[in-house]
Amino acid sequence: MTKSETALVVIDLQKESGFGLVGLDDVVRNTQRTIDACRKSGIPVIYTRQINRHDGVGLSLDEPRRANGEPQFYPDNGDSIEIMEAVKPLSTDIVIDKYRWSAFFDTSLDLMLKSLGVKNLIIGGVVTDGCVMTSVFDAYFRDYRIQLVHDMCTASNEGAHMAALTIMANWVYSLEVLDTDNMIQCLEGRDYKAWHSDEVDALQFTPETLRDTFGKLTAPTTSSPK
């Protein structure tokens, strides 16, 4: 890792709680630890916020609405769109507002990253099988190297979380998957453990084998600092 070419992207850790996300408290704690480590290393911290206009203009096709016609999630006339207090941005951080799942779709994120000279992304956030996964694929399509911190991510159910992480690991060839402890060791220039693919579709799974396969992803071999 070249720190001057790296940024942390925190996906949608907002006050909206309508999804019932699994283990969210642990995700928030791990995110704060990673943010602190990045700031100590001089690595920019970028946040994304999912926002929907309360009048529904620009809302994704058939997205759920309340009885009064407002979007069910992230309407812009409430505080659900704000970043959680535990990980709230500093005035020097960058906040990217988005109206679709991917952090790159019709946003200024790619422009900001290129202006900062960033080539490597550390990514975590919610939800694993939605905004995180689409952002990871779009980052890959734009030729960024990615370190995905799996215990900074969660979804509304464990199966979706495991499946999404495994699918990303299978097809995003520039991806490393690691936990918060190892991410911090990497930032400190120490040896760390991460999973990365050395072949196509390396973690094939069935409904019956998903948990065992996911275990291989989260119990990786040793890597050296890059």
C-alpha positions as a Markdown table, in Angstrom:
| # | Residue | x | y | z |
|---|---|---|---|---|
| 1 | Met | 0.0 | 0.0 | 0.0 |
| 2 | Thr | 1.1 | 3.5 | -0.9 |
| 3 | Lys | -0.5 | 5.7 | 1.7 |
| 4 | Ser | -0.4 | 8.8 | -0.4 |
| 5 | Glu | -2.4 | 7.0 | -3.1 |
| 6 | Thr | -5.0 | 5.5 | -0.7 |
| 7 | Ala | -8.4 | 6.7 | 0.7 |
| 8 | Leu | -11.0 | 5.2 | 3.0 |
| 9 | Val | -14.6 | 5.1 | 1.7 |
| 10 | Val | -17.3 | 4.6 | 4.4 |
| 11 | Ile | -20.6 | 3.6 | 2.8 |
| 12 | Asp | -23.9 | 4.8 | 4.2 |
| 13 | Leu | -23.4 | 4.6 | 8.0 |
| 14 | Gln | -26.4 | 6.8 | 8.5 |
| 15 | Lys | -29.0 | 7.1 | 11.2 |
| 16 | Glu | -31.6 | 5.3 | 9.2 |
| 17 | Ser | -32.3 | 2.1 | 11.1 |
| 18 | Gly | -35.2 | 0.6 | 9.1 |
| 19 | Phe | -33.3 | -2.4 | 7.8 |
| 20 | Gly | -32.5 | -4.2 | 11.1 |
| 21 | Leu | -28.9 | -4.7 | 10.2 |
| 22 | Val | -27.1 | -7.7 | 11.8 |
| 23 | Gly | -24.3 | -6.7 | 14.3 |
| 24 | Leu | -24.4 | -3.0 | 13.5 |
| 25 | Asp | -22.8 | -2.0 | 16.8 |
| 26 | Asp | -19.7 | -4.0 | 16.0 |
| 27 | Val | -19.6 | -2.6 | 12.5 |
| 28 | Val | -19.7 | 1.0 | 13.9 |
| 29 | Arg | -16.9 | 0.2 | 16.4 |
| 30 | Asn | -14.7 | -1.3 | 13.7 |
| 31 | Thr | -15.4 | 1.6 | 11.4 |
| 32 | Gln | -14.3 | 4.1 | 14.1 |
| 33 | Arg | -11.1 | 2.1 | 14.7 |
| 34 | Thr | -10.3 | 2.1 | 11.0 |
| 35 | Ile | -11.1 | 5.8 | 10.6 |
| 36 | Asp | -8.8 | 6.6 | 13.5 |
| 37 | Ala | -6.0 | 4.5 | 12.0 |
| 38 | Cys | -6.4 | 6.2 | 8.6 |
| 39 | Arg | -6.3 | 9.7 | 10.1 |
| 40 | Lys | -3.1 | 8.8 | 11.9 |
| 41 | Ser | -1.7 | 7.7 | 8.6 |
| 42 | Gly | -2.8 | 10.8 | 6.7 |
| 43 | Ile | -5.2 | 8.9 | 4.6 |
| 44 | Pro | -8.3 | 10.8 | 3.5 |
| 45 | Val | -11.7 | 9.7 | 4.9 |
| 46 | Ile | -14.6 | 9.9 | 2.5 |
| 47 | Tyr | -18.3 | 9.2 | 3.5 |
| 48 | Thr | -21.2 | 8.4 | 1.3 |
| 49 | Arg | -24.9 | 9.2 | 2.2 |
| 50 | Gln | -27.9 | 7.6 | 0.5 |
| 51 | Ile | -30.5 | 10.3 | 0.0 |
| 52 | Asn | -34.0 | 10.3 | -1.5 |
| 53 | Arg | -36.0 | 13.4 | -2.2 |
| 54 | His | -39.1 | 13.4 | 0.1 |
| 55 | Asp | -41.3 | 14.2 | -2.9 |
| 56 | Gly | -40.1 | 11.1 | -4.7 |
| 57 | Val | -38.5 | 12.9 | -7.6 |
| 58 | Gly | -35.6 | 10.8 | -8.9 |
| 59 | Leu | -36.5 | 7.8 | -6.7 |
| 60 | Ser | -35.4 | 4.4 | -7.9 |
| 61 | Leu | -38.0 | 2.5 | -9.9 |
| 62 | Asp | -40.6 | 0.9 | -7.6 |
| 63 | Glu | -38.7 | 1.7 | -4.4 |
| 64 | Pro | -40.9 | 1.3 | -1.3 |
| 65 | Arg | -42.9 | 4.4 | -0.3 |
| 66 | Arg | -44.9 | 5.3 | 2.8 |
| 67 | Ala | -48.6 | 5.7 | 2.8 |
| 68 | Asn | -48.2 | 9.5 | 2.2 |
| 69 | Gly | -46.1 | 8.8 | -0.9 |
| 70 | Glu | -42.7 | 9.7 | 0.7 |
| 71 | Pro | -39.8 | 7.3 | 0.3 |
| 72 | Gln | -39.7 | 4.6 | 3.0 |
| 73 | Phe | -36.0 | 5.0 | 3.5 |
| 74 | Tyr | -33.6 | 8.1 | 3.6 |
| 75 | Pro | -36.1 | 10.9 | 2.9 |
| 76 | Asp | -34.2 | 14.2 | 2.8 |
| 77 | Asn | -36.7 | 16.0 | 5.1 |
| 78 | Gly | -35.5 | 14.0 | 8.2 |
| 79 | Asp | -32.3 | 13.3 | 10.1 |
| 80 | Ser | -32.1 | 9.7 | 9.0 |
| 81 | Ile | -29.8 | 10.8 | 6.2 |
| 82 | Glu | -27.1 | 12.0 | 8.6 |
| 83 | Ile | -24.0 | 10.1 | 9.4 |
| 84 | Met | -24.1 | 8.3 | 12.8 |
| 85 | Glu | -22.6 | 10.3 | 15.6 |
| 86 | Ala | -20.1 | 7.7 | 16.6 |
| 87 | Val | -18.4 | 8.0 | 13.2 |
| 88 | Lys | -19.4 | 11.5 | 12.1 |
| 89 | Pro | -17.2 | 13.3 | 9.7 |
| 90 | Leu | -14.7 | 16.1 | 10.5 |
| 91 | Ser | -14.9 | 19.3 | 8.6 |
| 92 | Thr | -11.9 | 18.2 | 6.6 |
| 93 | Asp | -13.5 | 15.0 | 5.5 |
| 94 | Ile | -15.4 | 14.5 | 2.2 |
| 95 | Val | -19.1 | 13.6 | 2.1 |
| 96 | Ile | -20.6 | 12.3 | -1.1 |
| 97 | Asp | -24.4 | 12.3 | -1.5 |
| 98 | Lys | -25.9 | 9.7 | -3.8 |
| 99 | Tyr | -29.3 | 8.8 | -5.1 |
| 100 | Arg | -28.5 | 5.3 | -6.2 |
| 101 | Trp | -26.8 | 2.4 | -4.5 |
| 102 | Ser | -23.3 | 2.7 | -6.0 |
| 103 | Ala | -21.1 | 5.4 | -4.6 |
| 104 | Phe | -19.9 | 6.1 | -8.1 |
| 105 | Phe | -23.2 | 6.3 | -10.0 |
| 106 | Asp | -23.8 | 10.0 | -11.0 |
| 107 | Thr | -21.7 | 11.3 | -8.1 |
| 108 | Ser | -18.4 | 13.3 | -7.7 |
| 109 | Leu | -16.6 | 10.4 | -6.0 |
| 110 | Asp | -14.4 | 9.4 | -8.9 |
| 111 | Leu | -13.5 | 13.1 | -9.5 |
| 112 | Met | -12.6 | 13.6 | -5.9 |
| 113 | Leu | -10.4 | 10.4 | -5.8 |
| 114 | Lys | -8.6 | 11.4 | -9.0 |
| 115 | Ser | -8.0 | 14.9 | -7.6 |
| 116 | Leu | -6.4 | 13.3 | -4.5 |
| 117 | Gly | -4.3 | 11.0 | -6.7 |
| 118 | Val | -5.9 | 7.9 | -5.2 |
| 119 | Lys | -5.4 | 4.5 | -6.7 |
| 120 | Asn | -6.2 | 2.3 | -3.7 |
| 121 | Leu | -9.5 | 2.2 | -1.7 |
| 122 | Ile | -10.2 | 0.9 | 1.7 |
| 123 | Ile | -14.0 | 0.2 | 1.8 |
| 124 | Gly | -16.6 | -0.8 | 4.4 |
| 125 | Gly | -20.2 | 0.0 | 5.2 |
| 126 | Val | -23.7 | -1.0 | 4.6 |
| 127 | Val | -25.4 | -2.9 | 3.2 |
| 128 | Thr | -23.0 | -5.6 | 2.0 |
| 129 | Asp | -25.3 | -7.0 | -0.7 |
| 130 | Gly | -26.5 | -3.6 | -1.9 |
| 131 | Cys | -24.6 | -0.3 | -1.7 |
| 132 | Val | -21.3 | -1.9 | -0.7 |
| 133 | Met | -21.3 | -4.5 | -3.4 |
| 134 | Thr | -22.3 | -2.2 | -6.2 |
| 135 | Ser | -19.7 | 0.4 | -5.1 |
| 136 | Val | -17.0 | -2.3 | -5.0 |
| 137 | Phe | -17.8 | -3.4 | -8.6 |
| 138 | Asp | -17.9 | 0.1 | -9.8 |
| 139 | Ala | -14.6 | 0.9 | -8.2 |
| 140 | Tyr | -13.1 | -2.2 | -9.9 |
| 141 | Phe | -14.5 | -1.0 | -13.3 |
| 142 | Arg | -12.6 | 2.2 | -12.7 |
| 143 | Asp | -9.3 | 0.4 | -12.0 |
| 144 | Tyr | -9.0 | 1.0 | -8.3 |
| 145 | Arg | -7.3 | -1.6 | -6.0 |
| 146 | Ile | -9.6 | -2.4 | -3.1 |
| 147 | Gln | -9.2 | -3.6 | 0.4 |
| 148 | Leu | -12.6 | -4.6 | 1.7 |
| 149 | Val | -12.8 | -4.7 | 5.5 |
| 150 | His | -15.4 | -7.4 | 6.0 |
| 151 | Asp | -16.2 | -6.7 | 9.7 |
| 152 | Met | -16.9 | -3.1 | 8.7 |
| 153 | Cys | -19.8 | -4.4 | 6.6 |
| 154 | Thr | -23.2 | -6.0 | 7.4 |
| 155 | Ala | -26.5 | -6.7 | 5.8 |
| 156 | Ser | -30.1 | -7.4 | 6.9 |
| 157 | Asn | -29.3 | -11.1 | 7.2 |
| 158 | Glu | -26.2 | -13.3 | 7.6 |
| 159 | Gly | -26.7 | -15.3 | 4.4 |
| 160 | Ala | -26.8 | -12.2 | 2.2 |
| 161 | His | -23.7 | -10.8 | 3.9 |
| 162 | Met | -21.8 | -14.0 | 3.4 |
| 163 | Ala | -22.9 | -14.5 | -0.2 |
| 164 | Ala | -22.2 | -10.9 | -1.3 |
| 165 | Leu | -18.7 | -11.0 | 0.2 |
| 166 | Thr | -18.0 | -14.3 | -1.5 |
| 167 | Ile | -19.3 | -13.2 | -4.9 |
| 168 | Met | -17.1 | -10.0 | -4.7 |
| 169 | Ala | -14.1 | -12.1 | -3.8 |
| 170 | Asn | -14.7 | -14.4 | -6.7 |
| 171 | Trp | -14.8 | -11.7 | -9.4 |
| 172 | Val | -13.1 | -8.6 | -8.3 |
| 173 | Tyr | -9.5 | -9.5 | -9.0 |
| 174 | Ser | -8.0 | -6.4 | -7.5 |
| 175 | Leu | -9.6 | -7.1 | -4.2 |
| 176 | Glu | -8.2 | -8.0 | -0.8 |
| 177 | Val | -10.6 | -9.1 | 2.0 |
| 178 | Leu | -9.5 | -8.6 | 5.6 |
| 179 | Asp | -10.7 | -7.7 | 9.0 |
| 180 | Thr | -10.2 | -4.5 | 11.0 |
| 181 | Asp | -7.3 | -5.8 | 13.1 |
| 182 | Asn | -5.4 | -6.8 | 9.9 |
| 183 | Met | -6.3 | -3.5 | 8.2 |
| 184 | Ile | -4.8 | -1.6 | 11.0 |
| 185 | Gln | -1.6 | -3.8 | 10.9 |
| 186 | Cys | -1.4 | -3.0 | 7.2 |
| 187 | Leu | -1.7 | 0.7 | 7.8 |
| 188 | Glu | 1.0 | 0.5 | 10.4 |
| 189 | Gly | 3.3 | -1.2 | 7.9 |
| 190 | Arg | 3.3 | -4.6 | 9.7 |
| 191 | Asp | 2.6 | -8.0 | 8.2 |
| 192 | Tyr | -1.1 | -8.7 | 8.0 |
| 193 | Lys | -3.5 | -11.4 | 6.8 |
| 194 | Ala | -5.8 | -10.9 | 3.9 |
| 195 | Trp | -7.6 | -13.0 | 1.3 |
| 196 | His | -7.0 | -12.4 | -2.4 |
| 197 | Ser | -7.9 | -14.4 | -5.4 |
| 198 | Asp | -5.3 | -16.4 | -7.4 |
| 199 | Glu | -7.8 | -17.9 | -9.8 |
| 200 | Val | -11.2 | -17.4 | -11.4 |
| 201 | Asp | -14.2 | -18.1 | -9.3 |
| 202 | Ala | -12.0 | -19.4 | -6.5 |
| 203 | Leu | -14.7 | -19.7 | -3.8 |
| 204 | Gln | -17.5 | -21.6 | -5.5 |
| 205 | Phe | -20.3 | -22.5 | -3.1 |
| 206 | Thr | -23.7 | -24.1 | -2.9 |
| 207 | Pro | -26.5 | -23.3 | -0.4 |
| 208 | Glu | -25.1 | -26.1 | 1.8 |
| 209 | Thr | -21.4 | -25.1 | 1.6 |
| 210 | Leu | -21.7 | -21.3 | 1.8 |
| 211 | Arg | -20.8 | -21.1 | 5.5 |
| 212 | Asp | -17.7 | -23.3 | 5.1 |
| 213 | Thr | -16.6 | -21.4 | 2.0 |
| 214 | Phe | -17.1 | -18.0 | 3.7 |
| 215 | Gly | -14.8 | -19.4 | 6.5 |
| 216 | Lys | -12.0 | -19.7 | 4.0 |
| 217 | Leu | -12.5 | -16.0 | 3.0 |
| 218 | Thr | -12.3 | -14.8 | 6.6 |
| 219 | Ala | -9.4 | -17.0 | 7.6 |
| 220 | Pro | -6.8 | -16.0 | 5.0 |
| 221 | Thr | -3.1 | -16.6 | 4.5 |
| 222 | Thr | -0.4 | -14.1 | 5.5 |
| 223 | Ser | 0.4 | -11.2 | 3.2 |
| 224 | Ser | 3.2 | -8.7 | 3.4 |
| 225 | Pro | 2.8 | -4.9 | 3.4 |
| 226 | Lys | 2.5 | -3.5 | -0.1 |
